[in-house]
Amino acid sequence: QGLLKTMRFAAREMPARMKEWTEQTLHACEGVDALTGGIGGMVIGQGVAEKLGVPFIETHLQPVGCVTDKYPGALFPNTPAWLGGWGRRMSHHLTELGVWGPFRGVMEKTRREQLGLSGKARSNPTPVLYGFSRHVVDVPSSAVRARHTTGYWFLPRDTEWQPSSALKAFLEAPGPVVSIGFGSMSSESPEKTTELVLGAIRDAKVRAVLLAGWGGLSTLEGESDVHCADALPHDWLFPRVRAVVH
């Protein structure tokens, strides 16, 4: 539901911003060997890559584009179980429509009027890369395009970054610690989400480093079993906790 809302928002905003974003992307990508992009980035990246004469490689953090009956499509996670494998496969086809459909018109207009490209967007023969573990989500092979799960992607950490004294003290205190993160997920009810998280922590008898991200969670001042931060370097944090929940 959150991703669907994001897609609807992007579809509303894209026509007004497409020209500016395309110009910025063209300028930034001069001289590159290839472009990559996922949901949203594909809308601009494919046309710019064609204009520059370089490959465009789809890169996703969700199993987009792979039709399977093992799990539902990224835009339809609540596909009713009683629909069975057929319903899960259909949810992937509907996800593809949701990912591309709202942007087709503005993509074609930008190709013609701004990039000077003729015809429709060419089919993309390059492999699709997924930035998660094959042990977490299994992406089926495809006879049409190669699909590879590469493992998780991390930005290089700032070499000058150091954990705060409060975080170090929290991790060194007695008792198991888990990490709970929300990344770019938003919440319609931050108070209820906060209450749910605190209840789960206490039921499990653990302490938690809570990465609020965009979740808008309620302030948790004075909670001795929770350390809050907007974000922390995952490659530093994860080896120091017992489990990670995202």
Short mmCIF file of C-alpha atoms in Angstrom, two decimals, residues 3 6-7 37-43 58-62 64 74-75 95 98-99 103:
data_model
loop_
_atom_site.label_atom_id
_atom_site.label_comp_id
_atom_site.label_asym_id
_atom_site.label_seq_id
_atom_site.Cartn_x
_atom_site.Cartn_y
_atom_site.Cartn_z
CA LEU A 3 4.58 1.65 -2.49
CA THR A 6 4.46 6.42 -3.75
CA MET A 7 3.83 5.36 -7.35
CA GLY A 37 18.03 2.58 -12.35
CA GLY A 38 15.11 0.97 -10.63
CA ILE A 39 11.48 1.94 -10.10
CA GLY A 40 11.22 5.61 -10.97
CA GLY A 41 14.78 5.90 -12.27
CA MET A 42 13.91 3.70 -15.25
CA VAL A 43 11.43 6.29 -16.47
CA GLU A 58 17.61 -2.28 -14.53
CA THR A 59 18.59 -2.48 -10.87
CA HIS A 60 15.96 -3.20 -8.25
CA LEU A 61 15.60 -3.57 -4.50
CA GLN A 62 12.34 -5.49 -5.04
CA VAL A 64 10.22 -6.49 -10.03
CA ALA A 74 5.78 -5.92 -5.04
CA LEU A 75 2.76 -3.64 -5.54
CA THR A 95 2.82 -4.89 -10.74
CA GLY A 98 1.65 -0.37 -12.19
CA VAL A 99 5.39 0.24 -12.57
CA PHE A 103 4.59 6.89 -17.00
#
